[in-house]
């Protein structure tokens, strides 16, 4: 494999912006002028204007603009602004002034960190011609401790503008650090490829292994070379590549060709030899950006949808995922264990389900494995919450279709209400209730977790998701989203807070009157919000902890309130006893009929009655006007006839 020119497309249209900073008198301006004009200046201004280096100065032919800076205190604000806009920073010190070298670690490098300037840094020792050679020590000895402390330093180089020594190289390394950065690919400390780089290269290897035999044959290796570098390998070059790998790593080559181990070894070798452009060329040819993620042009375009539309996987994507599940269920036990799931996502930047809200959202078996339903439910949840991330990860694990064919936008919920039915396959249920009402137990029971007597207050929203069997044999996916009591006010401060909600459940402790009173308040809040915004949602009241002694007042009040608001009576359940009264099927059934189970507040009833009166009045006026028009027409006919007879 050989390096090539493909990094240019990564840079912005303005090219690479390099900011030169350092103590006064270290040679910043002379360095810039000499690089741009190829001659040492006799008169140097205090600070140069932005300077464009010749486009043909470096192989990548990416425009480079160099920014000179002043280190005086009065210009410190401007310096900070320039550093924050930099793609790379060149820090200068004077080889004949050791104090300026010390200032790199005592001021300049800490200052970059303070300003949160996270770009590659090139350290340039200027005025090499003035250094006392009798006291000279190697650059490696000088810089090694500093580079250990400040990993953002990409390269250190000594130069002389006066003698034209390594001037172009300073900016070449700065440009290269931007276009071909080391940090995303390689860990300097461990001398290993970084995990995300390994995952991307593994995916590329699999894409190029057309016959799926676990090795790149000579023909596949040649195809790869042509795709990435627009030039074939000679047979002798292929032999040389495999020989280099096999001499150091015998398992890197087998009878079928170059293995994944050998492929990764080659890239580590390129990077160690400073040929980062080779690996970056490969990554970019396969659509990766500087974060080692697929670029936006490879992914789903922005999805146009209203707040009350959701996103679901298409049947095509679901079938693909079924195949993936079977492929990675190596032991054939009908579940993906942790190792199998890691293997499945080993070509993605990382597993998307390692953290909330996905980490504990689905049911798992005793060994922590995902069933097929759990696996598909996790994807359904991700599609609702972050469809772009969903499609991105589908592509990482091998989905080859058009990204837009993986998801579909559902019909608006307002339309569903008018049509009195929903076509959705995935429903999102918001779960409200007071503290200790039993919301978390409700969510946990939904995914088969055992009841716990220990109360753990919920401070953040949490989700659980699984499929619910329907009477006709189909499955619907239900997402339960617990809203902590303290988060309700913040949630409802947004106009479209309920737009994503297909149905709301209000949980109260049936043995505790204050719990019911708080559930009532929340129900009225949600209903009022829906009435005022047009995002009315079906609601169900759940009387939890049915195993405890019921509170008579709560039972009477809850029955009265539910009747007054036009809702079904509270549904008693006990998560402790495992008695759920078909609650989850009832939630899905209510969500499928979004015109029913919508609560009405007193204000809502008054408003509706007012609209009815207004409409009736308008109808009376309209009828009266029609009668008047008919009467006028009859009079005109009568008058015409009378005149004719006269």
Coordinates of C-alpha atoms in Angstrom, one line a residue:
X1 CA 0.0 0.0 0.0
X2 CA 1.2 3.5 -0.8
X3 CA 0.2 6.9 0.4
X4 CA -1.8 9.4 -1.7
X5 CA -3.4 12.7 -1.9
X6 CA -7.0 12.7 -0.4
X7 CA -6.8 14.9 2.7
X8 CA -7.5 18.1 0.9
X9 CA -11.3 17.5 0.9
X10 CA -11.2 17.4 4.7
X11 CA -10.0 21.0 5.0
X12 CA -12.4 23.9 4.8
X13 CA -12.7 26.0 1.7
X14 CA -10.4 28.6 3.4
X15 CA -7.7 26.0 3.9
X16 CA -5.5 25.5 6.9
X17 CA -5.0 28.4 9.4
X18 CA -1.7 28.3 11.3
X19 CA -1.1 30.7 14.2
X20 CA 2.5 31.4 15.2
X21 CA 3.0 32.4 18.8
X22 CA 5.9 32.8 21.2
X23 CA 7.9 35.2 23.2
X24 CA 9.0 38.5 21.7
X25 CA 12.3 38.2 19.8
X26 CA 12.1 34.5 19.1
X27 CA 11.9 35.0 15.3
X28 CA 8.2 34.6 14.6
X29 CA 7.9 37.2 11.8
X30 CA 11.3 36.3 10.2
X31 CA 10.1 32.6 10.1
X32 CA 6.9 33.6 8.3
X33 CA 8.4 36.0 5.8
X34 CA 11.2 33.6 4.8
X35 CA 8.7 30.8 4.2
X36 CA 6.4 33.0 2.1
X37 CA 9.1 34.9 0.1
X38 CA 11.9 32.4 0.2
X39 CA 14.3 35.2 1.3
X40 CA 15.5 36.5 4.7
X41 CA 14.0 39.9 5.5
X42 CA 16.2 42.9 6.4
X43 CA 13.4 45.0 7.9
X44 CA 10.8 43.1 9.9
X45 CA 7.6 44.8 11.1
X46 CA 6.4 44.2 14.6
X47 CA 3.5 42.0 13.5
X48 CA 2.8 40.8 10.0
X49 CA -0.6 40.8 8.4
X50 CA -2.1 37.3 7.6
X51 CA 0.3 35.7 5.1
X52 CA -0.7 33.1 2.4
X53 CA 1.9 30.5 1.6
X54 CA 2.3 29.4 -2.0
X55 CA -0.3 26.7 -2.9
X56 CA 2.4 24.5 -4.5
X57 CA 4.6 24.7 -1.5
X58 CA 3.3 21.3 -0.1
X59 CA 2.1 18.1 -1.9
X60 CA -1.5 18.4 -0.6
X61 CA -1.9 21.8 -2.3
X62 CA -4.2 22.9 0.4
X63 CA -4.1 26.7 1.0
X64 CA -2.2 27.7 4.1
X65 CA -2.6 31.0 5.8
X66 CA -0.2 32.0 8.6
X67 CA -1.1 34.4 11.3
X68 CA 1.6 36.3 13.1
X69 CA 0.9 37.4 16.7
X70 CA 2.2 39.9 19.3
X71 CA 3.1 38.6 22.7
X72 CA 2.7 42.0 24.4
X73 CA 0.3 42.3 27.3
X74 CA -1.9 44.9 25.6
X75 CA -2.5 42.5 22.7
X76 CA -3.3 39.5 24.8
X77 CA -7.0 39.5 23.9
X78 CA -6.3 39.5 20.2
X79 CA -3.8 36.8 20.7
X80 CA -6.4 34.6 22.5
X81 CA -8.9 35.2 19.7
X82 CA -6.4 34.1 17.0
X83 CA -5.4 31.0 18.9
X84 CA -9.0 29.9 19.3
X85 CA -9.5 30.2 15.6
X86 CA -6.3 28.2 14.7
X87 CA -6.2 24.8 13.0
X88 CA -2.7 24.4 14.3
X89 CA -0.3 26.4 16.4
X90 CA 3.5 26.9 15.9
X91 CA 5.1 27.9 19.2
X92 CA 8.6 29.5 18.8
X93 CA 11.6 29.7 21.0
X94 CA 15.0 31.1 20.3
X95 CA 17.8 28.5 20.2
X96 CA 20.2 31.1 21.7
X97 CA 17.9 32.0 24.6
X98 CA 17.2 29.1 27.0
X99 CA 14.7 31.3 28.9
X100 CA 12.4 31.3 25.9
X101 CA 12.5 27.5 25.8
X102 CA 11.6 27.3 29.5
X103 CA 8.6 29.6 28.8
X104 CA 7.0 27.0 26.6
X105 CA 6.2 24.7 29.5
X106 CA 5.8 27.5 32.1
X107 CA 3.5 29.8 30.1
X108 CA 2.7 29.0 26.5
X109 CA 1.5 25.4 26.6
X110 CA -0.5 25.9 29.8
X111 CA -2.0 29.0 28.3
X112 CA -3.2 27.0 25.3
X113 CA -4.9 24.6 27.7
X114 CA -6.4 27.4 29.7
X115 CA -7.9 28.8 26.5
X116 CA -9.1 25.3 25.5
X117 CA -7.2 25.4 22.2
X118 CA -7.3 21.8 21.3
X119 CA -5.3 21.7 18.1
X120 CA -1.9 20.2 17.1
X121 CA 1.1 22.1 18.3
X122 CA 4.4 22.4 16.5
X123 CA 7.4 23.6 18.5
X124 CA 9.9 25.5 16.4
X125 CA 13.4 26.4 17.8
X126 CA 14.3 29.4 15.7
X127 CA 17.7 31.2 15.2
X128 CA 19.6 27.9 15.0
X129 CA 22.5 29.7 13.5
X130 CA 23.0 31.7 16.7
X131 CA 23.2 28.8 19.0
X132 CA 26.5 28.2 20.8
X133 CA 27.4 24.7 19.4
X134 CA 29.8 24.1 22.3
X135 CA 26.8 24.0 24.7
X136 CA 24.5 22.2 22.3
X137 CA 22.4 19.3 23.4
X138 CA 20.2 17.2 21.2
X139 CA 16.6 18.3 20.5
X140 CA 15.4 15.0 21.7
X141 CA 17.0 15.5 25.1
X142 CA 15.5 19.0 25.4
X143 CA 12.0 18.3 24.2
X144 CA 11.3 14.7 25.4
X145 CA 10.3 15.8 29.0
X146 CA 8.0 18.6 27.6
X147 CA 6.4 16.3 25.1
X148 CA 5.7 13.7 27.8
X149 CA 3.9 16.4 29.8
X150 CA 2.1 18.0 26.8
X151 CA 0.8 15.4 24.4
X152 CA -0.7 18.0 22.1
X153 CA 2.8 18.6 20.7
X154 CA 3.0 16.8 17.4
X155 CA 6.5 17.7 16.2
X156 CA 9.6 19.6 17.4
X157 CA 12.0 21.1 14.9
X158 CA 14.9 23.5 14.8
X159 CA 15.3 26.0 12.0
X160 CA 17.1 29.1 10.9
X161 CA 15.5 31.8 8.7
X162 CA 18.8 33.5 8.2
X163 CA 20.4 30.3 6.8
X164 CA 17.2 28.9 5.2
X165 CA 17.4 25.7 7.4
X166 CA 14.1 23.7 7.7
X167 CA 11.8 26.8 7.3
X168 CA 9.3 25.1 4.9
X169 CA 9.4 22.0 7.1
X170 CA 7.9 23.9 10.1
X171 CA 4.8 24.7 8.1
X172 CA 4.7 21.4 6.3
X173 CA 4.5 19.6 9.7
X174 CA 1.9 22.1 10.9
X175 CA -0.3 21.5 7.8
X176 CA 0.3 17.8 8.0
X177 CA -0.8 17.7 11.6
X178 CA -4.1 19.3 10.6
X179 CA -4.7 17.2 7.5
X180 CA -3.3 13.9 8.9
X181 CA -3.5 14.2 12.7
X182 CA -1.8 11.6 14.9
X183 CA -4.1 11.9 18.0
X184 CA -7.2 10.2 16.5
X185 CA -5.2 7.3 15.1
X186 CA -2.4 6.4 17.5
X187 CA -1.6 6.4 21.2
X188 CA 1.9 7.7 21.5
X189 CA 2.2 6.4 25.1
X190 CA 1.2 2.7 24.4
X191 CA 2.4 2.8 20.7
X192 CA -0.8 1.2 19.6
X193 CA -3.6 2.1 17.2
X194 CA -6.5 3.7 19.1
X195 CA -9.7 1.6 19.5
X196 CA -11.8 3.8 17.2
X197 CA -9.2 3.6 14.5
X198 CA -9.0 -0.2 14.8
X199 CA -12.8 -0.4 14.6
X200 CA -12.9 1.8 11.4
X201 CA -10.1 -0.2 9.8
X202 CA -11.8 -3.5 10.7
X203 CA -15.0 -2.3 8.9
X204 CA -13.0 -1.2 5.9
X205 CA -11.3 -4.7 5.8
X206 CA -14.6 -6.4 5.9
X207 CA -16.0 -4.2 3.1
X208 CA -13.0 -5.1 1.0
X209 CA -13.1 -8.9 1.8
X210 CA -15.7 -9.6 -0.9
X211 CA -15.6 -13.4 -0.6
X212 CA -15.9 -13.2 3.3
X213 CA -13.0 -15.6 3.8
X214 CA -11.3 -13.5 6.5
X215 CA -8.4 -12.5 4.3
X216 CA -7.6 -10.0 1.4
X217 CA -6.6 -12.0 -1.6
X218 CA -4.1 -10.5 -4.1
X219 CA -7.1 -9.4 -6.3
X220 CA -8.9 -7.9 -3.3
X221 CA -5.8 -6.1 -2.1
X222 CA -5.3 -4.7 -5.6
X223 CA -9.0 -3.5 -5.7
X224 CA -8.4 -1.8 -2.3
X225 CA -5.2 -0.1 -3.6
X226 CA -7.0 1.2 -6.7
X227 CA -10.0 2.5 -4.7
X228 CA -7.8 4.4 -2.2
X229 CA -4.8 5.4 -4.2
X230 CA -6.0 5.3 -7.8
X231 CA -3.1 3.0 -8.9
X232 CA -2.7 -0.8 -8.9
X233 CA 0.0 -2.7 -7.1
X234 CA 2.5 -4.7 -9.1
X235 CA 2.6 -8.4 -8.3
X236 CA 6.1 -7.9 -6.8
X237 CA 4.8 -5.1 -4.6
X238 CA 2.0 -7.4 -3.2
X239 CA 4.7 -10.1 -2.5
X240 CA 6.8 -7.5 -0.7
X241 CA 3.8 -6.2 1.4
X242 CA 3.0 -9.7 2.6
X243 CA 6.6 -10.5 3.2
X244 CA 7.1 -7.5 5.5
X245 CA 4.0 -8.5 7.5
X246 CA 4.9 -12.2 7.7
X247 CA 8.4 -11.6 8.9
X248 CA 7.2 -9.7 11.9
X249 CA 3.8 -11.2 12.4
X250 CA 3.3 -14.7 10.9
X251 CA -0.5 -14.7 11.6
X252 CA -0.8 -11.5 9.5
X253 CA -0.8 -13.6 6.3
X254 CA -2.4 -17.0 5.6
X255 CA -2.9 -19.1 2.5
X256 CA -5.9 -16.8 1.5
X257 CA -4.0 -13.6 1.8
X258 CA -3.6 -10.7 4.2
X259 CA -5.6 -11.2 7.4
X260 CA -7.2 -8.5 9.5
X261 CA -4.3 -8.7 12.0
X262 CA -1.8 -8.1 9.1
X263 CA -3.9 -5.2 7.8
X264 CA -3.9 -3.5 11.2
X265 CA -0.2 -4.2 11.6
X266 CA 0.5 -2.4 8.2
X267 CA -1.3 0.7 9.3
X268 CA 0.5 0.8 12.7
X269 CA 3.8 0.5 10.8
X270 CA 2.9 3.4 8.4
X271 CA 2.0 5.6 11.4
X272 CA 5.2 4.7 13.3
X273 CA 7.2 5.6 10.2
X274 CA 5.4 9.0 10.1
X275 CA 3.3 8.1 7.0
X276 CA 0.0 9.0 8.6
X277 CA -1.3 10.3 5.3
X278 CA -1.6 6.7 4.1
X279 CA -4.0 5.7 6.8
X280 CA -5.9 8.9 6.6
X281 CA -6.3 8.5 2.8
X282 CA -7.8 5.0 3.4
X283 CA -10.2 6.3 6.1
X284 CA -11.3 9.3 4.0
X285 CA -11.9 7.2 0.9
X286 CA -14.3 5.2 3.0
X287 CA -16.1 8.3 4.2
X288 CA -14.5 8.9 7.7
X289 CA -13.9 12.3 9.1
X290 CA -11.3 13.5 11.7
X291 CA -13.3 12.1 14.5
X292 CA -13.1 8.6 12.8
X293 CA -16.9 8.7 12.3
X294 CA -18.7 8.6 9.0
X295 CA -19.1 12.1 7.5
X296 CA -22.5 13.7 7.1
X297 CA -22.5 12.9 3.4
X298 CA -22.5 9.2 4.2
X299 CA -25.4 9.4 6.6
X300 CA -29.1 10.1 6.7
X301 CA -30.0 13.6 5.5
X302 CA -31.9 15.8 7.9
X303 CA -35.4 14.4 8.5
X304 CA -38.3 16.7 7.9
X305 CA -41.0 16.1 10.5
X306 CA -43.4 17.9 12.7
X307 CA -43.1 17.5 16.5
X308 CA -46.0 15.0 16.6
X309 CA -44.4 12.7 14.1
X310 CA -42.0 10.0 15.2
X311 CA -39.4 7.8 13.3
X312 CA -39.6 4.0 13.0
X313 CA -37.5 1.4 11.4
X314 CA -38.8 0.1 8.0
X315 CA -39.5 -3.6 7.5
X316 CA -36.3 -3.7 5.3
X317 CA -34.2 -2.5 8.2
X318 CA -35.9 -4.8 10.7
X319 CA -35.2 -7.8 8.4
X320 CA -31.6 -6.8 8.1
X321 CA -31.3 -6.7 11.9
X322 CA -32.9 -10.1 12.2
X323 CA -30.2 -11.4 9.9
X324 CA -27.5 -9.6 11.9
X325 CA -28.9 -11.1 15.2
X326 CA -28.7 -14.6 13.7
X327 CA -25.2 -14.1 12.3
X328 CA -23.7 -12.9 15.6
X329 CA -25.6 -15.4 17.8
X330 CA -22.6 -17.7 17.6
X331 CA -23.6 -20.2 20.2
X332 CA -27.2 -20.4 18.8
X333 CA -28.9 -19.9 22.1
X334 CA -31.3 -17.3 20.8
X335 CA -29.6 -14.4 22.7
X336 CA -26.7 -12.1 22.1
X337 CA -24.3 -12.2 25.1
X338 CA -21.9 -9.4 26.0
X339 CA -19.1 -10.8 23.8
X340 CA -21.4 -11.3 20.8
X341 CA -22.8 -7.8 21.1
X342 CA -19.3 -6.3 21.4
X343 CA -18.4 -8.3 18.2
X344 CA -21.5 -7.0 16.5
X345 CA -20.6 -3.4 17.2
X346 CA -16.8 -3.9 16.7
X347 CA -17.0 -2.0 13.4
X348 CA -18.8 1.0 15.0
X349 CA -16.8 3.8 16.8
X350 CA -18.2 2.3 20.0
X351 CA -21.3 0.4 21.2
X352 CA -24.2 2.9 21.1
X353 CA -25.9 1.2 24.0
X354 CA -23.3 1.5 26.7
X355 CA -24.8 4.5 28.5
X356 CA -28.2 5.9 29.3
X357 CA -30.9 5.9 28.0
X358 CA -30.1 2.6 26.3
X359 CA -27.9 0.8 28.9
X360 CA -30.7 -0.6 31.0
X361 CA -33.7 -0.1 28.7
X362 CA -34.5 -3.7 27.7
X363 CA -35.0 -7.1 29.2
X364 CA -32.0 -9.4 29.5
X365 CA -31.6 -13.0 30.4
X366 CA -29.7 -14.3 33.4
X367 CA -26.4 -14.0 31.6
X368 CA -27.1 -10.4 30.5
X369 CA -28.0 -11.4 26.9
X370 CA -30.4 -9.8 24.5
X371 CA -33.3 -11.8 23.1
X372 CA -34.3 -11.0 19.5
X373 CA -37.3 -8.9 20.9
X374 CA -35.0 -7.1 23.2
X375 CA -32.5 -6.4 20.4
X376 CA -35.1 -5.1 18.1
X377 CA -36.7 -3.0 20.9
X378 CA -33.4 -1.3 21.6
X379 CA -33.1 -0.3 18.0
X380 CA -36.7 0.9 18.1
X381 CA -36.0 3.1 21.1
X382 CA -32.9 4.5 19.4
X383 CA -34.9 5.2 16.2
X384 CA -37.4 7.3 18.2
X385 CA -34.8 9.2 20.2
X386 CA -32.0 9.6 17.7
X387 CA -32.8 8.4 14.2
X388 CA -29.6 9.7 12.7
X389 CA -27.5 7.8 15.2
X390 CA -29.6 4.7 14.4
X391 CA -28.9 4.9 10.7
X392 CA -25.3 5.6 11.3
X393 CA -24.9 2.5 13.4
X394 CA -26.9 0.4 10.9
X395 CA -24.3 1.4 8.3
X396 CA -21.4 0.6 10.6
X397 CA -22.7 -2.9 11.1
X398 CA -23.2 -3.6 7.4
X399 CA -26.5 -2.1 6.2
X400 CA -25.8 -1.5 2.5
X401 CA -29.1 0.0 1.4
X402 CA -29.9 3.7 0.9
X403 CA -29.8 5.2 4.4
X404 CA -33.2 6.8 3.8
X405 CA -34.7 3.3 3.3
X406 CA -33.9 2.3 6.9
X407 CA -36.4 4.6 8.6
X408 CA -39.8 6.0 8.0
X409 CA -41.6 9.0 9.4
X410 CA -45.0 8.3 10.9
X411 CA -48.3 10.1 10.3
X412 CA -49.0 13.1 12.5
X413 CA -50.8 12.3 15.8
X414 CA -53.4 15.0 15.1
X415 CA -54.3 13.1 11.9
X416 CA -54.4 9.9 13.8
X417 CA -56.9 11.4 16.1
X418 CA -59.1 12.6 13.3
X419 CA -58.9 9.2 11.6
X420 CA -59.6 7.6 15.1
X421 CA -56.7 5.1 14.7
X422 CA -52.9 5.0 14.7
X423 CA -50.7 3.1 12.2
X424 CA -47.6 3.3 14.4
X425 CA -45.7 0.2 15.4
X426 CA -43.9 2.0 18.2
X427 CA -45.7 3.9 21.0
X428 CA -44.1 6.2 23.5
X429 CA -45.8 6.4 26.9
X430 CA -44.9 9.1 29.4
X431 CA -45.2 7.9 33.1
X432 CA -46.1 10.5 35.6
X433 CA -46.5 10.3 39.4
X434 CA -45.3 11.5 42.8
X435 CA -42.2 10.3 44.5
X436 CA -42.6 6.7 45.8
X437 CA -45.7 6.2 43.8
X438 CA -44.2 3.1 42.2
X439 CA -43.2 4.6 38.8
X440 CA -39.7 2.9 38.6
X441 CA -41.1 -0.5 39.7
X442 CA -43.7 -0.1 37.0
X443 CA -41.0 0.4 34.4
X444 CA -38.8 -2.4 35.7
X445 CA -41.6 -4.9 35.8
X446 CA -42.3 -4.1 32.2
X447 CA -38.9 -5.6 31.2
X448 CA -39.1 -8.5 33.7
X449 CA -37.0 -7.2 36.5
X450 CA -37.8 -8.5 40.0
X451 CA -39.6 -6.3 42.5
X452 CA -37.3 -4.6 45.0
X453 CA -38.3 -3.2 48.5
X454 CA -35.5 -0.7 48.4
X455 CA -36.6 2.7 47.3
X456 CA -34.2 4.5 44.9
X457 CA -35.4 8.0 44.0
X458 CA -35.3 8.8 40.3
X459 CA -33.4 12.0 39.4
X460 CA -33.1 11.6 35.7
X461 CA -35.6 10.4 33.1
X462 CA -35.3 6.6 32.4
X463 CA -36.7 4.4 29.7
X464 CA -37.7 0.8 29.3
X465 CA -38.9 -0.8 26.1
X466 CA -40.1 -4.1 24.9
X467 CA -42.7 -5.6 22.5
X468 CA -46.3 -6.3 23.5
X469 CA -48.2 -9.1 21.9
X470 CA -51.5 -8.1 20.2
X471 CA -54.7 -10.2 20.1
X472 CA -54.3 -10.6 16.3
X473 CA -50.8 -12.1 16.8
X474 CA -48.8 -9.0 15.8
X475 CA -46.4 -7.2 18.1
X476 CA -46.3 -3.5 19.0
X477 CA -43.3 -1.9 20.6
X478 CA -44.0 0.1 23.7
X479 CA -41.5 2.6 25.2
X480 CA -42.1 3.7 28.8
X481 CA -40.5 7.0 29.7
X482 CA -40.4 7.9 33.4
X483 CA -40.7 11.6 34.1
X484 CA -39.4 12.4 37.6
X485 CA -41.8 14.5 39.6
X486 CA -39.3 17.3 39.9
X487 CA -38.9 17.4 36.1
X488 CA -42.5 17.8 35.2
X489 CA -42.6 21.6 35.4
X490 CA -39.5 21.9 33.2
X491 CA -40.9 19.4 30.7
X492 CA -44.2 21.3 30.4
X493 CA -42.5 24.6 30.0
X494 CA -42.1 23.7 26.3
X495 CA -45.0 24.1 23.9
X496 CA -44.4 20.8 22.2
X497 CA -43.6 18.9 25.4
X498 CA -46.4 16.3 24.7
X499 CA -45.9 16.1 20.9
X500 CA -43.8 12.9 21.2
X501 CA -46.2 11.3 23.7
X502 CA -48.6 8.7 22.4
X503 CA -50.2 8.1 25.8
X504 CA -49.6 9.2 29.4
X505 CA -49.9 7.1 32.5
X506 CA -50.4 8.5 35.9
X507 CA -49.2 6.3 38.7
X508 CA -50.3 6.7 42.4
X509 CA -49.9 4.7 45.5
X510 CA -53.4 3.4 46.2
X511 CA -52.7 3.2 49.9
X512 CA -51.6 6.9 50.2
X513 CA -54.1 9.8 49.8
X514 CA -51.4 12.5 49.1
X515 CA -49.9 10.3 46.4
X516 CA -53.4 10.3 44.7
X517 CA -53.8 14.1 45.2
X518 CA -50.4 14.7 43.5
X519 CA -51.3 12.4 40.6
X520 CA -54.5 14.4 40.1
X521 CA -52.6 17.6 40.0
X522 CA -50.2 16.2 37.4
X523 CA -53.1 14.8 35.4
X524 CA -54.8 18.2 35.3
X525 CA -51.4 19.9 34.4
X526 CA -50.9 17.5 31.5
X527 CA -54.5 17.7 30.3
X528 CA -54.4 21.5 30.4
X529 CA -51.2 21.7 28.5
X530 CA -52.6 19.4 25.8
X531 CA -55.8 21.5 25.5
X532 CA -53.8 24.7 25.2
X533 CA -51.3 23.4 22.7
X534 CA -53.4 21.1 20.7
X535 CA -51.3 18.1 21.7
X536 CA -53.9 16.3 23.7
X537 CA -52.9 12.7 24.7
X538 CA -54.9 9.7 25.8
X539 CA -54.4 9.1 29.6
X540 CA -54.7 6.1 31.9
X541 CA -54.7 6.2 35.7
X542 CA -52.8 3.4 37.5
X543 CA -53.5 2.6 41.1
X544 CA -50.2 0.9 42.2
X545 CA -49.3 -1.1 45.3
X546 CA -52.7 -2.9 45.2
X547 CA -51.1 -5.4 47.7
X548 CA -51.3 -2.7 50.5
X549 CA -54.4 -1.6 52.4
X550 CA -56.3 0.7 50.1
X551 CA -57.1 4.3 51.2
X552 CA -60.9 4.7 50.9
X553 CA -60.7 8.5 50.2
X554 CA -58.2 7.9 47.4
X555 CA -60.4 5.3 45.9
X556 CA -63.6 7.4 46.0
X557 CA -61.8 10.5 44.8
X558 CA -60.0 8.8 42.0
X559 CA -63.2 7.2 40.7
X560 CA -65.0 10.5 40.8
X561 CA -62.1 12.4 39.1
X562 CA -61.7 9.8 36.3
X563 CA -65.5 10.0 35.6
X564 CA -65.5 13.8 35.7
X565 CA -62.6 13.9 33.2
X566 CA -64.0 11.2 30.9
X567 CA -61.5 8.6 31.7
X568 CA -61.6 4.9 32.6
X569 CA -61.5 4.1 36.3
X570 CA -58.0 3.7 37.8
X571 CA -56.5 0.3 37.0
X572 CA -55.2 -1.5 40.1
X573 CA -51.8 -3.3 39.8
X574 CA -49.2 -4.8 42.2
X575 CA -45.7 -5.0 40.9
X576 CA -44.8 -6.9 44.1
X577 CA -47.3 -9.6 43.5
X578 CA -46.8 -9.6 39.7
X579 CA -50.5 -8.6 39.2
X580 CA -50.5 -6.2 36.2
X581 CA -54.2 -6.5 35.1
X582 CA -53.1 -6.5 31.4
X583 CA -52.0 -2.9 31.9
X584 CA -49.4 -2.9 29.1
X585 CA -51.8 -4.3 26.5
X586 CA -54.4 -1.7 27.7
X587 CA -51.8 1.1 27.3
X588 CA -51.1 -0.1 23.7
X589 CA -54.9 -0.4 22.9
X590 CA -55.5 3.2 24.2
X591 CA -52.5 4.5 22.1
X592 CA -53.9 2.8 19.0
X593 CA -57.1 4.8 19.4
X594 CA -55.8 8.3 20.1
X595 CA -59.3 10.0 19.9
X596 CA -60.4 8.1 23.0
X597 CA -59.3 8.4 26.7
X598 CA -58.4 12.1 26.4
X599 CA -59.2 13.9 29.7
X600 CA -61.2 17.1 29.8
X601 CA -60.5 19.8 32.4
X602 CA -63.2 22.1 33.6
X603 CA -61.5 24.9 31.6
X604 CA -61.5 22.7 28.6
X605 CA -65.2 21.8 28.9
X606 CA -66.0 25.5 29.3
X607 CA -63.9 26.4 26.2
X608 CA -65.6 23.6 24.2
X609 CA -69.1 24.7 25.3
X610 CA -68.2 28.3 24.4
X611 CA -67.1 27.1 20.9
X612 CA -70.4 25.2 20.5
X613 CA -72.4 28.2 21.4
X614 CA -70.5 30.4 19.0
X615 CA -70.9 27.8 16.2
X616 CA -74.6 27.5 17.0
X617 CA -75.0 31.3 16.8
X618 CA -73.2 31.4 13.6
X619 CA -75.4 28.7 12.2
X620 CA -78.5 30.6 13.3
X621 CA -77.2 33.8 11.7
X622 CA -76.4 31.8 8.5
X623 CA -79.9 30.2 8.4
X624 CA -81.5 33.6 9.0
X625 CA -79.4 35.1 6.2
X626 CA -80.4 32.3 3.9
X627 CA -84.1 32.8 4.7
X628 CA -83.7 36.5 4.1
X629 CA -82.0 35.8 0.7
X630 CA -84.8 33.4 -0.3
X631 CA -87.5 35.9 0.8
X632 CA -85.9 38.7 -1.2
X633 CA -85.7 36.4 -4.2
X634 CA -89.4 35.5 -3.8
X635 CA -90.4 39.1 -3.5
X636 CA -88.4 40.0 -6.7
X637 CA -90.3 37.2 -8.6
X638 CA -93.6 38.5 -7.2
X639 CA -92.8 42.1 -8.1
X640 CA -91.8 41.0 -11.6
X641 CA -95.0 39.1 -12.2
X642 CA -97.2 42.0 -10.8
X643 CA -95.5 44.5 -13.1
X644 CA -96.0 42.1 -16.1
X645 CA -99.8 41.7 -15.4
X646 CA -100.2 45.5 -15.1

